CSV table of C-alpha atoms in Angstrom, one decimal:
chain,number,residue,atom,x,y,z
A,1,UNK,CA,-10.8,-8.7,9.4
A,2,UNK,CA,-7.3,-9.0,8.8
A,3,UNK,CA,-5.9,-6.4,11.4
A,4,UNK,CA,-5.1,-3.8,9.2
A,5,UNK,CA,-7.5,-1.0,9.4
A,6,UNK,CA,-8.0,2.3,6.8
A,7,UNK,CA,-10.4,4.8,6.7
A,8,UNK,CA,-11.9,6.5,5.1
A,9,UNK,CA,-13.6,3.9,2.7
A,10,UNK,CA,-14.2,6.1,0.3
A,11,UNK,CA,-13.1,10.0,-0.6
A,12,UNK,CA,-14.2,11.9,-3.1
A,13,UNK,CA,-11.8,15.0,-3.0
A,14,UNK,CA,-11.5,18.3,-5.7
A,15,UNK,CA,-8.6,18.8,-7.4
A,16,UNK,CA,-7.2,22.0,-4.7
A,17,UNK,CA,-8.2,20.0,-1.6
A,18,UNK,CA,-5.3,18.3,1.0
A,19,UNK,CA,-7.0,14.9,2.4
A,20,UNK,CA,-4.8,12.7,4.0
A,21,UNK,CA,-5.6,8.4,4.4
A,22,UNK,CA,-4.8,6.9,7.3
A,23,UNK,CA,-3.6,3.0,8.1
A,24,UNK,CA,-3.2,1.2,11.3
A,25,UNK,CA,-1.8,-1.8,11.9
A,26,UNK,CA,-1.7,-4.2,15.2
A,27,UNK,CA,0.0,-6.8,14.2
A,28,UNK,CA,3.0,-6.1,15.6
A,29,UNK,CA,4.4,-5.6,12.0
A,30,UNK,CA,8.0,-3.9,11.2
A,31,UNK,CA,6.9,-2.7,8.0
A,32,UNK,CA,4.0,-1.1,6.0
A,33,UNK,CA,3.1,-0.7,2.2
A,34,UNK,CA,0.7,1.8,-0.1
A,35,UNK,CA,-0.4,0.5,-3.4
A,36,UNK,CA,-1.9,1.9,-5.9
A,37,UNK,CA,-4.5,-0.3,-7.4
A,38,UNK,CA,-6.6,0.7,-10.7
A,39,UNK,CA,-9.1,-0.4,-12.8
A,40,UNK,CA,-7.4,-3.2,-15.1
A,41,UNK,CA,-3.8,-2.2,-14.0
A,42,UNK,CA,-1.1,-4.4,-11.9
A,43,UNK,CA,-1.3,-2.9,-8.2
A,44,UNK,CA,1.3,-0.2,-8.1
A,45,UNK,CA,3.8,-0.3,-5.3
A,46,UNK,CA,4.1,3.7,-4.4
A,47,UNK,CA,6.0,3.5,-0.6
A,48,UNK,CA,8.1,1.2,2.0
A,49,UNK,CA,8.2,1.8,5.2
A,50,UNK,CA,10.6,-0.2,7.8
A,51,UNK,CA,10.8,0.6,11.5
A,52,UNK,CA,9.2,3.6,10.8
A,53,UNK,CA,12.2,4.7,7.5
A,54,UNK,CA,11.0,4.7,4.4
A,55,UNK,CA,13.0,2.6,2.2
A,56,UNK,CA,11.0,2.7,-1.5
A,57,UNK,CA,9.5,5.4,-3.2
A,58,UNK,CA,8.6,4.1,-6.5
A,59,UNK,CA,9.1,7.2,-8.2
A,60,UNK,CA,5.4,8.5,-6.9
A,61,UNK,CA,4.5,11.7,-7.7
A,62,UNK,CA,5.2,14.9,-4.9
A,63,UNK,CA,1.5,15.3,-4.8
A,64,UNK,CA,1.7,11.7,-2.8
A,65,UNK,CA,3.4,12.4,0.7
A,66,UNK,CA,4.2,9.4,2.7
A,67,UNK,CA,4.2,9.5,6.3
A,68,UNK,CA,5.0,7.1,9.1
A,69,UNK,CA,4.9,8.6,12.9
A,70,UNK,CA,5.1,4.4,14.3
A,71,UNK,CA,5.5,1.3,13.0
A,72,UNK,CA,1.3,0.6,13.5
A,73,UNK,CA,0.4,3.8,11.6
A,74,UNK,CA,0.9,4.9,8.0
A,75,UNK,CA,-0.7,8.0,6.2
A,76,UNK,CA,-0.9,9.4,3.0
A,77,UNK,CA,-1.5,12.8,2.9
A,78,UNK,CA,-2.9,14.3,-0.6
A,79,UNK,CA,-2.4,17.1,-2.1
A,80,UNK,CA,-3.7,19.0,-5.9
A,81,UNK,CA,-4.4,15.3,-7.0
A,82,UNK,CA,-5.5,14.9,-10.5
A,83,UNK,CA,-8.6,12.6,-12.0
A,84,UNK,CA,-6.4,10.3,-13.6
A,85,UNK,CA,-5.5,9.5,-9.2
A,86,UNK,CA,-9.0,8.0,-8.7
A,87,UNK,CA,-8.0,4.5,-8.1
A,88,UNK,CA,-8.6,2.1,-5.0
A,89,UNK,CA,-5.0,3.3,-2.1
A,90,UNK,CA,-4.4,0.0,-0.7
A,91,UNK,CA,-2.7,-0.5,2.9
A,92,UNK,CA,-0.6,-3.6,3.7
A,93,UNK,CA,1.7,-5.0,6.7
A,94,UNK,CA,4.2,-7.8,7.0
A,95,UNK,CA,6.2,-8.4,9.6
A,96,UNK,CA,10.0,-7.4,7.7
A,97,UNK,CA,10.3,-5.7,4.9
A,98,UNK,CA,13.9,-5.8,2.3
A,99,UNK,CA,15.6,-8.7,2.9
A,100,UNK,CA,13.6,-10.5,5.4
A,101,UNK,CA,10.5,-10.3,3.5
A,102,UNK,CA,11.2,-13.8,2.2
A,103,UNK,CA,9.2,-16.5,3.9
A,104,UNK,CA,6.0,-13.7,4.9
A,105,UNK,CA,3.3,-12.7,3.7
A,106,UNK,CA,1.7,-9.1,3.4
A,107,UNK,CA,-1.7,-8.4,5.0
A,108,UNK,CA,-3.7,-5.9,3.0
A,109,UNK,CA,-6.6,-3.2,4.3
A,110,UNK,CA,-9.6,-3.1,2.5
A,111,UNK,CA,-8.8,0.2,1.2
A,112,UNK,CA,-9.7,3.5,0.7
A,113,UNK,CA,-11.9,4.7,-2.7
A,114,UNK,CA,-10.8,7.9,-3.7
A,115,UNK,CA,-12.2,9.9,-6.3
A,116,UNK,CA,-10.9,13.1,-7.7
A,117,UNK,CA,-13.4,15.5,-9.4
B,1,UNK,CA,11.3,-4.8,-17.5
B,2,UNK,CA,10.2,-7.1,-15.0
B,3,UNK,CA,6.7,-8.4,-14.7
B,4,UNK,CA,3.9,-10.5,-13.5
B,5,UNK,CA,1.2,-11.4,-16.6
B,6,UNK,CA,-1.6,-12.8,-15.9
B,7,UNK,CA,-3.1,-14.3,-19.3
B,8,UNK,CA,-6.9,-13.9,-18.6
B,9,UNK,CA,-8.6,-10.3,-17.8
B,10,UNK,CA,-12.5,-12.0,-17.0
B,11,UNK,CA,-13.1,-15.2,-17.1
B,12,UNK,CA,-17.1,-16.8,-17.0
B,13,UNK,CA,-17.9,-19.9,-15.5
B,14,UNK,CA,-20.5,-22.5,-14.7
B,15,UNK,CA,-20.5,-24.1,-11.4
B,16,UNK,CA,-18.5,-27.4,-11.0
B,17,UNK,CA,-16.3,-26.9,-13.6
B,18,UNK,CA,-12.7,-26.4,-13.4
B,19,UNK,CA,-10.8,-23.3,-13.5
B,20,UNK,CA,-7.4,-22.7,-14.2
B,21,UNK,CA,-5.7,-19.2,-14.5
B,22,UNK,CA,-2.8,-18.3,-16.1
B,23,UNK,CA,0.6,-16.1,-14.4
B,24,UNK,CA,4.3,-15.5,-15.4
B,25,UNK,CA,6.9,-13.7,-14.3
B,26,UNK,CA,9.9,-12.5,-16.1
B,27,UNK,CA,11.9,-12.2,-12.7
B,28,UNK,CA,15.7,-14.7,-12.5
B,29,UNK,CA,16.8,-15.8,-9.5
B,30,UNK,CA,14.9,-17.0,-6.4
B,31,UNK,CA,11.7,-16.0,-6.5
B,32,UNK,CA,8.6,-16.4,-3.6
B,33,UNK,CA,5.1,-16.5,-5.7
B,34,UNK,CA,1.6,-16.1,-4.3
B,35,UNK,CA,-2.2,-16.3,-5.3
B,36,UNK,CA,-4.3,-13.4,-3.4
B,37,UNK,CA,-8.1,-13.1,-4.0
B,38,UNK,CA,-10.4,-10.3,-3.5
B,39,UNK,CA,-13.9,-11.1,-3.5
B,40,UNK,CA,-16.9,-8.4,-4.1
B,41,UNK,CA,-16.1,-5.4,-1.4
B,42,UNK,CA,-13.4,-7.3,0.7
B,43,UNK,CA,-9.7,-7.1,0.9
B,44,UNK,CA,-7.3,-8.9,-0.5
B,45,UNK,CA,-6.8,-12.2,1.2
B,46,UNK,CA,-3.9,-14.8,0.5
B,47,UNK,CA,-4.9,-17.7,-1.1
B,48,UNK,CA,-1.8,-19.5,-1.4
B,49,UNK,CA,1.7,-19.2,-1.5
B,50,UNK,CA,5.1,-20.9,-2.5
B,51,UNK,CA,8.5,-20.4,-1.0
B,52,UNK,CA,10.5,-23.7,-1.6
B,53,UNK,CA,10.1,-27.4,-1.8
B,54,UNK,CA,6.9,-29.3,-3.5
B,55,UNK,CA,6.4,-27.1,-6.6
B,56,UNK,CA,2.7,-28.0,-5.9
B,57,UNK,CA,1.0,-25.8,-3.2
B,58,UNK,CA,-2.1,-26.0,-1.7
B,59,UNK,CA,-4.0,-23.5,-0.4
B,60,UNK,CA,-7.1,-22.5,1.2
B,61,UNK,CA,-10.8,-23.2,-0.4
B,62,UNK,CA,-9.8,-26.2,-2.6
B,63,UNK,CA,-7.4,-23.8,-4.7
B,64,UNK,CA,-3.4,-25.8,-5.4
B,65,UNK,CA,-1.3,-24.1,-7.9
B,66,UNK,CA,1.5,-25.3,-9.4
B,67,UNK,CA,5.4,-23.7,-10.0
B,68,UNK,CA,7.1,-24.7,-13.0
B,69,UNK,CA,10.4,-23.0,-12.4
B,70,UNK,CA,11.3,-24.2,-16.3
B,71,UNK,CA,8.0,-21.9,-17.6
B,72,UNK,CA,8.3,-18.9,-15.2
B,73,UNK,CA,4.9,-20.1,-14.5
B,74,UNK,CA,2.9,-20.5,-11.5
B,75,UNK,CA,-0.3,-21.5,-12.2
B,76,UNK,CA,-4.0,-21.9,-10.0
B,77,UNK,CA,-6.3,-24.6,-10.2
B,78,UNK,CA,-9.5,-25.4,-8.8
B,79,UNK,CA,-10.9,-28.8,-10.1
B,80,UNK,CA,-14.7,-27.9,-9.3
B,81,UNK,CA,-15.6,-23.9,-8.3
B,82,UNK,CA,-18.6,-22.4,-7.0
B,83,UNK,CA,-20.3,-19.5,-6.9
B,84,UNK,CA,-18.8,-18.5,-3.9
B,85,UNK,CA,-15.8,-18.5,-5.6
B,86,UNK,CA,-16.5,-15.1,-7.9
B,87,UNK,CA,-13.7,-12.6,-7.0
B,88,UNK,CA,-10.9,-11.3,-8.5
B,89,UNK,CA,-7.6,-13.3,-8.2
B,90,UNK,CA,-4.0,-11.8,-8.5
B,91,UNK,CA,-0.5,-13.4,-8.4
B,92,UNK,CA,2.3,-11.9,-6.8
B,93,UNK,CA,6.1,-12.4,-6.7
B,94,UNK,CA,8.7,-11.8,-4.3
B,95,UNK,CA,11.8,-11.0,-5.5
B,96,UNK,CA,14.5,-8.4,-4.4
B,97,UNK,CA,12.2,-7.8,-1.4
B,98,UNK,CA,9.6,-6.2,-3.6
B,99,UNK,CA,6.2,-7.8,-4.1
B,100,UNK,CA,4.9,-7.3,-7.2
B,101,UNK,CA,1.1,-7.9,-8.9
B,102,UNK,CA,-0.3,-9.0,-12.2
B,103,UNK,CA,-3.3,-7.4,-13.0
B,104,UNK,CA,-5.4,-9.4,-12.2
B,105,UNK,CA,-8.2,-11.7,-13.0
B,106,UNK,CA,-11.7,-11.8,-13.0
B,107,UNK,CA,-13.9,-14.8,-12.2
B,108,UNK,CA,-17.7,-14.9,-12.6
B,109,UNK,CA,-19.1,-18.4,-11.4
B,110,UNK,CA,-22.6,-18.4,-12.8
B,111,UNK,CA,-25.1,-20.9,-10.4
C-alpha cells in the first residue's frame, strides 16, 4: 500500500462511452501525475498537477480530460477513446512538483486497466 | 530528443546468479536518477535512488546501482537474485522537474 489509491482496477470501455478514473492521495502531497504506461513502451507522462493547477500537458490528446477538484484527488475523465488507448493509466504523488521535485520521490497507484473495444 | 534506454527488454535467470541491467540517459545537466520495480500485479515501488554524493547507491532488497556521470549511465546490480526478485524494473530521471522512464525491463528468476 503506498497511499495512493485508484479505482477502478480495470475498465473495459467502447469506443462512444465517457468513463472517468479516479486517484486519491493522503499523503499530504502538493502534486499529482497520470502516466500512460503500455506494453513495451517508456511510461508516458500525460498531466501535472500542483496545488490543484495543472502545469504539464504533454501534448495528450482532447479525448484525455484532466481534472483536479483538491490536491488529494485527481480524475481522468474519458471520452471516444480509441483501441490503440488500452494501456495500464498510472497515478502518482510527490510532495512538490517543478522545481522542488528534486530530492523526492513519486509514489505511484497500482493503476487502472483500461481496455477499449 | 531526450531519453532514458534501457539496453535489455526480458532478461532470464537462474537463482544466485548476478544480475546487472543496463540504463542511459541522454539528459545534460544535473540530473536525479532512480530504479523502480513492479513485481506481478503490484505498483511500482522505488527501489533506489540517487541525488548527489557516493555515485554508488544502495537500495532496498540487496539492489546498489552505480552512476557514472562520464557514461550517462546508471546502472543496477544484484550480486545474487532470487526468485522473489521477478518483476519488471524501470529507471527514471529527474531533470527539468520532469521524471521520465525507460521502458523497462523484464526479469524472470527461474528456481
Amino acid at each position: 500500500e503506498t497511499g495512493v489509491t485508484q479505482t477502478p482496477r480495470h475498465l473495459v470501455m467502447g469506443m462512444t462511452n465517457k468513463k472517468s478514473l479516479k486517484c486519491e492521495q493522503h499523503l499530504g502531497h502538493n502534486a499529482m501525475y497520470w502516466y500512460k504506461q503500455s506494453a513495451k513502451k517508456p511510461l508516458e507522462l500525460m498531466f501535472v498537477y500542483n496545488f490543484k493547477e495543472q502545469t504539464e500537458n504533454n501534448s495528450v490528446p482532447s479525448r484525455f480530460s484532466p481534472e483536479c477538484p483538491n490536491s488529494s484527488h485527481l480524475f481522468l475523465h474519458l471520452h471516444t477513446l480509441q483501441p490503440e488507448d488500452s494501456a495500464l493509466y498510472l497515478c502518482a504523488s510527490s510532495q512538490d512538483a517543478p522545481r522542488e521535485l528534486m530530492n523526492t520521490e513519486a509514489f505511484f497507484g497500482q493503476g487502472t486497466r483500461l481496455t477499449v473495444v | 530528443a531526450q531519453s532514458v534506454s534501457q539496453h535489455n527488454h526480458h532478461v532470464i535467470l537462474s537463482e544466485a546468479a548476478s544480475l546487472e541491467l543496463g540504463c542511459n540517459y541522454s539528459y545534460g545537466g544535473t540530473v536525479n536518477l532512480f530504479w523502480y520495480v513492479q513485481y506481478p500485479g503490484q505498483h511500482l515501488q522505488l527501489l533506489l535512488k540517487y541525488f548527489s554524493g557516493d555515485p554508488l547507491v544502495k537500495g532496498i532488497k540487496g539492489f546498489e546501482a552505480e552512476f557514472i556521470k562520464s557514461k550517462f549511465s546508471f546502472n543496477l546490480r544484484k550480486p545474487s537474485v532470487q526468485w522473489s526478485d521477478t518483476a519488471e524494473y524501470f529507471c527514471a530521471v529527474l531533470n527539468d522537474y520532469k521524471l521520465s522512464f525507460g521502458a523497462g525491463t523484464t526479469v524472470t528468476v527461474r528456481a
